[in-house]
PDB file of C-alpha atoms in Angstrom:
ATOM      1  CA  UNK A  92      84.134 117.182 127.021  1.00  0.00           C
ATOM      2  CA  UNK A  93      86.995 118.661 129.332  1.00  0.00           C
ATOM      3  CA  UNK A  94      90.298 120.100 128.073  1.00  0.00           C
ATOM      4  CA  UNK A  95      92.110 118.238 130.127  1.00  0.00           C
ATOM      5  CA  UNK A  96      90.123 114.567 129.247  1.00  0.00           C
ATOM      6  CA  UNK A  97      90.523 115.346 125.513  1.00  0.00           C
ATOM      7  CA  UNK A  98      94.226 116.042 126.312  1.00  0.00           C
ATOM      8  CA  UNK A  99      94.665 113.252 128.598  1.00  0.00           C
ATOM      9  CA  UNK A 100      93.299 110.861 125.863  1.00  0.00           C
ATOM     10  CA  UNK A 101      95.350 112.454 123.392  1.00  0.00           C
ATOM     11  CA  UNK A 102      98.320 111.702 124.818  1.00  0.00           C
ATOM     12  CA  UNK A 103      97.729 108.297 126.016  1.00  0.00           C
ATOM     13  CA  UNK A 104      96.521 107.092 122.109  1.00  0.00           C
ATOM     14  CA  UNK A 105      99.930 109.145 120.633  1.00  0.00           C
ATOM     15  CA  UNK A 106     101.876 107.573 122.806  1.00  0.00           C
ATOM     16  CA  UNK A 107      99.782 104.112 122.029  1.00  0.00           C
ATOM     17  CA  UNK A 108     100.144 104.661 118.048  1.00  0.00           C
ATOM     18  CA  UNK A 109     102.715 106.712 117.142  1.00  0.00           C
ATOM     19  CA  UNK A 110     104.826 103.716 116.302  1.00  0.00           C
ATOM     20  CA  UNK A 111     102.614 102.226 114.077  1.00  0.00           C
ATOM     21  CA  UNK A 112     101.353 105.378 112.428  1.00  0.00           C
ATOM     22  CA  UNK A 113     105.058 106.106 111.723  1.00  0.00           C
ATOM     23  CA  UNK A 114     105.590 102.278 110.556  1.00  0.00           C
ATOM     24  CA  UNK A 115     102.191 102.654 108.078  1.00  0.00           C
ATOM     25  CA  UNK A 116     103.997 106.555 106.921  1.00  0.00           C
ATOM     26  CA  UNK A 117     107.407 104.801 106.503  1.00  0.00           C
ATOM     27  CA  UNK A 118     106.233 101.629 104.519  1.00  0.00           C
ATOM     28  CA  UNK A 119     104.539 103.925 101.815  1.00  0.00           C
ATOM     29  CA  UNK A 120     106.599 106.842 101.542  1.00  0.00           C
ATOM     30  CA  UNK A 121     110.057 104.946 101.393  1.00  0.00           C
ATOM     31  CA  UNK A 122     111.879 107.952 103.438  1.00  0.00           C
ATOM     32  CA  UNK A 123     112.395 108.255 107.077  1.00  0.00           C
ATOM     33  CA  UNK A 124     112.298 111.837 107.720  1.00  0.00           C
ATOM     34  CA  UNK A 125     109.334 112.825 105.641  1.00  0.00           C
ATOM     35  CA  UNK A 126     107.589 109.731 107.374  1.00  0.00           C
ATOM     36  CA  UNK A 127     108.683 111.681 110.688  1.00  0.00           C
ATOM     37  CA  UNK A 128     107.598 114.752 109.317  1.00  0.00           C
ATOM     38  CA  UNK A 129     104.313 113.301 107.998  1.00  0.00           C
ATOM     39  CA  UNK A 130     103.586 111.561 111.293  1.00  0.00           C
ATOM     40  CA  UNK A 131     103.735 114.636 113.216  1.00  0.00           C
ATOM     41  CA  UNK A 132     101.332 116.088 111.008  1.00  0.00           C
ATOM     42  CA  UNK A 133      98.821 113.445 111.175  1.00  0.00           C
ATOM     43  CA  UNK A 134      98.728 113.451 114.835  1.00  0.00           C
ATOM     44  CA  UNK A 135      98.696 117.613 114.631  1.00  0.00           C
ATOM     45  CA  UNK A 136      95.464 116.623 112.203  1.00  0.00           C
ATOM     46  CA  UNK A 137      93.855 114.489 114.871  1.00  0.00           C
ATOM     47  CA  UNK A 138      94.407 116.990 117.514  1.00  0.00           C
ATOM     48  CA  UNK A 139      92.354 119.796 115.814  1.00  0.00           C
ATOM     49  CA  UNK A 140      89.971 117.413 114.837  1.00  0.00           C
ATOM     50  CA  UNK A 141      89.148 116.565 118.318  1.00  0.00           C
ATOM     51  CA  UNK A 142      89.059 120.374 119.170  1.00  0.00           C
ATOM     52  CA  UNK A 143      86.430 121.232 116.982  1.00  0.00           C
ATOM     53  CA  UNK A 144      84.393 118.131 117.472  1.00  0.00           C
ATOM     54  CA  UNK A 145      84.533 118.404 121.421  1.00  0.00           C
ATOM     55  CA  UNK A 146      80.659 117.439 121.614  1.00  0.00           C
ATOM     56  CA  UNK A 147      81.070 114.093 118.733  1.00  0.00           C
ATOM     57  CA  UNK A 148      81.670 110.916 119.887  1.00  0.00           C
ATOM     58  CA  UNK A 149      84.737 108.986 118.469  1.00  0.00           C
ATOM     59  CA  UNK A 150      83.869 105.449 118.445  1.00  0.00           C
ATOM     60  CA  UNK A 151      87.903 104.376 117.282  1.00  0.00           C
ATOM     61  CA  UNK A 152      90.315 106.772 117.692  1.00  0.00           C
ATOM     62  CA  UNK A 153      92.499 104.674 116.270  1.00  0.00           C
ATOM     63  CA  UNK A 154      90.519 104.410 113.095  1.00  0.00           C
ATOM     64  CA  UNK A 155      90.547 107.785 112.590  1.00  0.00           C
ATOM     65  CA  UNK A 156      94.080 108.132 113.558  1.00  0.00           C
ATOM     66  CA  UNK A 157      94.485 106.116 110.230  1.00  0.00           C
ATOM     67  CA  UNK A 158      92.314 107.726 107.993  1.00  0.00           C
ATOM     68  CA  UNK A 159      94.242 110.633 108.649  1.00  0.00           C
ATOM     69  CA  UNK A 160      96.873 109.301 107.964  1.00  0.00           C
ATOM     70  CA  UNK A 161      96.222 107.929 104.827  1.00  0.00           C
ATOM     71  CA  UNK A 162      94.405 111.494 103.522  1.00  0.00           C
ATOM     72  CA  UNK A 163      97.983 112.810 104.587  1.00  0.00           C
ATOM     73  CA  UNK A 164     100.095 110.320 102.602  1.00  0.00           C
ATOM     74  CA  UNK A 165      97.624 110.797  99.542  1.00  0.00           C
ATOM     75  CA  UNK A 166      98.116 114.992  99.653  1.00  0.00           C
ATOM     76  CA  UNK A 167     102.016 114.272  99.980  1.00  0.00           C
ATOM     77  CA  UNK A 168     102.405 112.259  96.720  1.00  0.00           C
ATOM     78  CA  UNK A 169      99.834 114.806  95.357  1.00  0.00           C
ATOM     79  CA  UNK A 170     102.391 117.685  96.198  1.00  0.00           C
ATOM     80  CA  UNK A 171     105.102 115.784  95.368  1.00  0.00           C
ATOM     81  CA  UNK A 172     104.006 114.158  91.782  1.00  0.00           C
ATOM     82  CA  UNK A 173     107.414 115.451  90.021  1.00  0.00           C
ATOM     83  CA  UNK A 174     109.714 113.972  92.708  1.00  0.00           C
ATOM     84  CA  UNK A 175     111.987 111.018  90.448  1.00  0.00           C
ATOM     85  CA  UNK A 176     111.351 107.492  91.842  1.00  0.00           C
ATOM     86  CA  UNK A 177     115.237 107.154  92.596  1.00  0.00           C
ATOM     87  CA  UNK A 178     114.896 109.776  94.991  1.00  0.00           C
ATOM     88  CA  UNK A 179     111.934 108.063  96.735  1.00  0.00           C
ATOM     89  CA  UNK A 180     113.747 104.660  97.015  1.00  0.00           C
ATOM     90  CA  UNK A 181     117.093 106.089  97.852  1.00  0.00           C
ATOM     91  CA  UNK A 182     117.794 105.866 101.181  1.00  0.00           C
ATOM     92  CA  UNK A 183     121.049 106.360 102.558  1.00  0.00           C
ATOM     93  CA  UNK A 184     120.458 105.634 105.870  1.00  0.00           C
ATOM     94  CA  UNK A 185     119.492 102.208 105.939  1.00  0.00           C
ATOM     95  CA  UNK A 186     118.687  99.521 103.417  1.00  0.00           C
ATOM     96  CA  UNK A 187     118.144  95.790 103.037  1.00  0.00           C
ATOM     97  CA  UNK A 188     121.003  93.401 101.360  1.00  0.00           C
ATOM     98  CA  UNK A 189     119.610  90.508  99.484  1.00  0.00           C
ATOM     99  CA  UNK A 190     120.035  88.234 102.505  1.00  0.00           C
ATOM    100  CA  UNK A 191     117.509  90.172 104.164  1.00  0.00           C
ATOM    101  CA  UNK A 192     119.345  91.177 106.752  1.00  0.00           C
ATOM    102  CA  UNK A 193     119.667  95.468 107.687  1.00  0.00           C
ATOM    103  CA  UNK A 194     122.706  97.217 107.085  1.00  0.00           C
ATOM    104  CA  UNK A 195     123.259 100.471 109.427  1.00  0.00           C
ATOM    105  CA  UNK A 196     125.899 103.229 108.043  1.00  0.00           C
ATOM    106  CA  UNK A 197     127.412 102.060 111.452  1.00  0.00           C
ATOM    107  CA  UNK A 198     130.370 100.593 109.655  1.00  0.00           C
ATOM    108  CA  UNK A 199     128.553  97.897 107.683  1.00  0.00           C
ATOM    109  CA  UNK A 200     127.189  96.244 111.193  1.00  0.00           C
ATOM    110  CA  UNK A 201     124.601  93.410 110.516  1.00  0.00           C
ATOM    111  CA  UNK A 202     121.976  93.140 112.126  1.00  0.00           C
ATOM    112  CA  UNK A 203     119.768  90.271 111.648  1.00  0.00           C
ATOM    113  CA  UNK A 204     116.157  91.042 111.656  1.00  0.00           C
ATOM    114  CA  UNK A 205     113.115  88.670 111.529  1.00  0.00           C
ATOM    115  CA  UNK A 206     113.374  87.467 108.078  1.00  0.00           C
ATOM    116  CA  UNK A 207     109.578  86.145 107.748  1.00  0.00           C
ATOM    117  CA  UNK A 208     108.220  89.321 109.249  1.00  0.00           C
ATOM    118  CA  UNK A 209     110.484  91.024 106.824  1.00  0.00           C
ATOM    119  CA  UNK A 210     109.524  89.186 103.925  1.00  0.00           C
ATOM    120  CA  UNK A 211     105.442  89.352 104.612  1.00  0.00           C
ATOM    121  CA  UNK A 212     105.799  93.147 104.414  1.00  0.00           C
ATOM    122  CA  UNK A 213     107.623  92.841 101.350  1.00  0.00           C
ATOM    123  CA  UNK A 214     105.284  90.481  99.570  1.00  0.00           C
ATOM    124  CA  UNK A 215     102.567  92.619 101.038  1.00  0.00           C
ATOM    125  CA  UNK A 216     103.551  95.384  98.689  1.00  0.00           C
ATOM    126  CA  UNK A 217     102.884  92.942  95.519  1.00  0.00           C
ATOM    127  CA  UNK A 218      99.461  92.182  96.155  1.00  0.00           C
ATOM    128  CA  UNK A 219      96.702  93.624  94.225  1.00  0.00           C
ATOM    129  CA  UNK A 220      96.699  97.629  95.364  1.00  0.00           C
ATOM    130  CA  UNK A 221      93.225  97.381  96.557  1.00  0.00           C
ATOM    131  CA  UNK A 222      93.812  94.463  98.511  1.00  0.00           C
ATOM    132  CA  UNK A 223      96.694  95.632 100.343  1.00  0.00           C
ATOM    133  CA  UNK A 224      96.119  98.079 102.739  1.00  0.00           C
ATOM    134  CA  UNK A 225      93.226  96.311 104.112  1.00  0.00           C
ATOM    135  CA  UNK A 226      95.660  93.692 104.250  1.00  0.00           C
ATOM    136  CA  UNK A 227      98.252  95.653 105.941  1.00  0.00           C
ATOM    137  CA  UNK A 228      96.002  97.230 108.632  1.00  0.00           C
ATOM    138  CA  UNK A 229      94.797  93.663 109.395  1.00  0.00           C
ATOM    139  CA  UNK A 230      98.051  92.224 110.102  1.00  0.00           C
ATOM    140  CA  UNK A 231     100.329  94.549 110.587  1.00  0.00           C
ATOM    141  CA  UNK A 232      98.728  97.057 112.518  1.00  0.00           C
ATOM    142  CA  UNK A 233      96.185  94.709 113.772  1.00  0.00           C
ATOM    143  CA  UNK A 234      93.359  96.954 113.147  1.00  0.00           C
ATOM    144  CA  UNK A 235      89.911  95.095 113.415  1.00  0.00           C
ATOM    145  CA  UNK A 236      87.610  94.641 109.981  1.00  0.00           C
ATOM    146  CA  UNK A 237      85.640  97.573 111.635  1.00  0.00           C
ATOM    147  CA  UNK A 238      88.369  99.779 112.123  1.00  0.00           C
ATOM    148  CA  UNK A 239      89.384  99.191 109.015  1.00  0.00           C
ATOM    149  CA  UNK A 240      86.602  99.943 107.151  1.00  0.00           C
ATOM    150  CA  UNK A 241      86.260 103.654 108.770  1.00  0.00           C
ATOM    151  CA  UNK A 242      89.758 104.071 107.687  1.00  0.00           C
ATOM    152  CA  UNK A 243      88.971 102.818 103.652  1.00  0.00           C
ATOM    153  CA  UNK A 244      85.599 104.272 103.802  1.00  0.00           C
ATOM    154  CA  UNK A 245      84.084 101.019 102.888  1.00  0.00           C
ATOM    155  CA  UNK A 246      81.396  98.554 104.459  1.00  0.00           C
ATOM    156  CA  UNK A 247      83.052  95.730 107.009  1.00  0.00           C
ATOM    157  CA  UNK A 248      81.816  93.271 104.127  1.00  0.00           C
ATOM    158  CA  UNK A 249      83.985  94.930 101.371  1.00  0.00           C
ATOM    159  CA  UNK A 250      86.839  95.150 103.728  1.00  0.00           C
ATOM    160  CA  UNK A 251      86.640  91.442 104.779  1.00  0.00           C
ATOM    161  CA  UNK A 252      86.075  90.278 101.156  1.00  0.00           C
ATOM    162  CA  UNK A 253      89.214  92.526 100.404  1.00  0.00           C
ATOM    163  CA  UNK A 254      91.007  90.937 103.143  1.00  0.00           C
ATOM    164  CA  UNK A 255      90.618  87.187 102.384  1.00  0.00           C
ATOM    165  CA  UNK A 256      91.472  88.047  98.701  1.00  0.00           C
ATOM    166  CA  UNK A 257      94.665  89.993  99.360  1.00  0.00           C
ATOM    167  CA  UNK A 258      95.453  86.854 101.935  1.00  0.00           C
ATOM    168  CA  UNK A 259      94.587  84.272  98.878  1.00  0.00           C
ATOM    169  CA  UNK A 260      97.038  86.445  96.618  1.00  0.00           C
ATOM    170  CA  UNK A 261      99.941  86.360  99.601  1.00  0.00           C
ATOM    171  CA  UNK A 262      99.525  82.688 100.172  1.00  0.00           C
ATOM    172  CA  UNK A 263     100.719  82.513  96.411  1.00  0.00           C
ATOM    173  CA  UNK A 264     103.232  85.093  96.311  1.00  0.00           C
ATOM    174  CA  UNK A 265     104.766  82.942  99.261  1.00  0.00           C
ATOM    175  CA  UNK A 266     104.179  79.511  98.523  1.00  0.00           C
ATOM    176  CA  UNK A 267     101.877  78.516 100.722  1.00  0.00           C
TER     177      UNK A 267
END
């Protein structure tokens, strides 16, 4: 393939899923910058990916955006085992009040956000581990059963088993 197609595509897909690749970093490393950081790297990743594998065909780019991403994430807690869990949820930047709403350092400004969207994420994160990123990438990122199951590494059954599971555990963490 061209320079200039691969490049083309490139930019059209970062420009695509950078949001939601820095929303997925974000929601599991609990710090802004090093999601920033770790975003940048993933899509650094993809880029010399598709270099050396001019002549293979990527069926999802997408998909493979977030399996990097999540082999990123994994060798970042790796490196950073010793870090204290304060420091991970600490964030002085911006934070949630038990209203739900999100408080800038802009002088205490509220900002009301929307609270149901707010509180899926949050129950997301107390459903079963290996539920919840299949979860996650289903709903929040809206990647299909396919998609997901390049990024896990697992068969679209698994993934779709995992899926209504993770949703039967969420309908009782919210009442449903």
């Amino acid at each position: 393939m061209e320079i200039n197609i691969i490049k083309n595509q490139f930019i059209e897909l970062h420009n695509k899923e950078s949001q939601a690749i820095f929303r997925f970093c974000v929601l599991r490393v609990s710090d802004r910058e090093t999601a920033l950081d770790l975003t940048q790297d993933i899509f650094m990743r993809y880029w010399d990916y598709i270099l050396k594998n001019k002549e293979k065909k990527i069926d999802s780019g997408r998909a493979l955006l977030f399996a990097i991403a999540r082999n990123c994430i994994i060798d970042w807690y790796r490196k950073k085992k010793n870090i204290s869990l304060e420091s991970l949820v600490e964030d002085s930047e911006n934070s949630f009040n038990k209203e739900g709403y999100f408080l800038q350092d802009n002088g205490g400004e509220k900002i009301e956000m929307e609270a149901e969207a707010e509180l899926f994420i949050k129950k997301i994160e107390e459903v079963d581990i290996k539920y919840r990123e299949a979860v996650y990438l289903r709903y929040v990122e809206e990647l299909t059963p396919k998609e997901i199951a390049e990024v896990l590494k697992e068969s679209v059954n698994v993934v779709s088993v995992h899926i209504n599971r993770g949703l039967n555990q969420l309908r009782e963490l919210l009442d449903i």
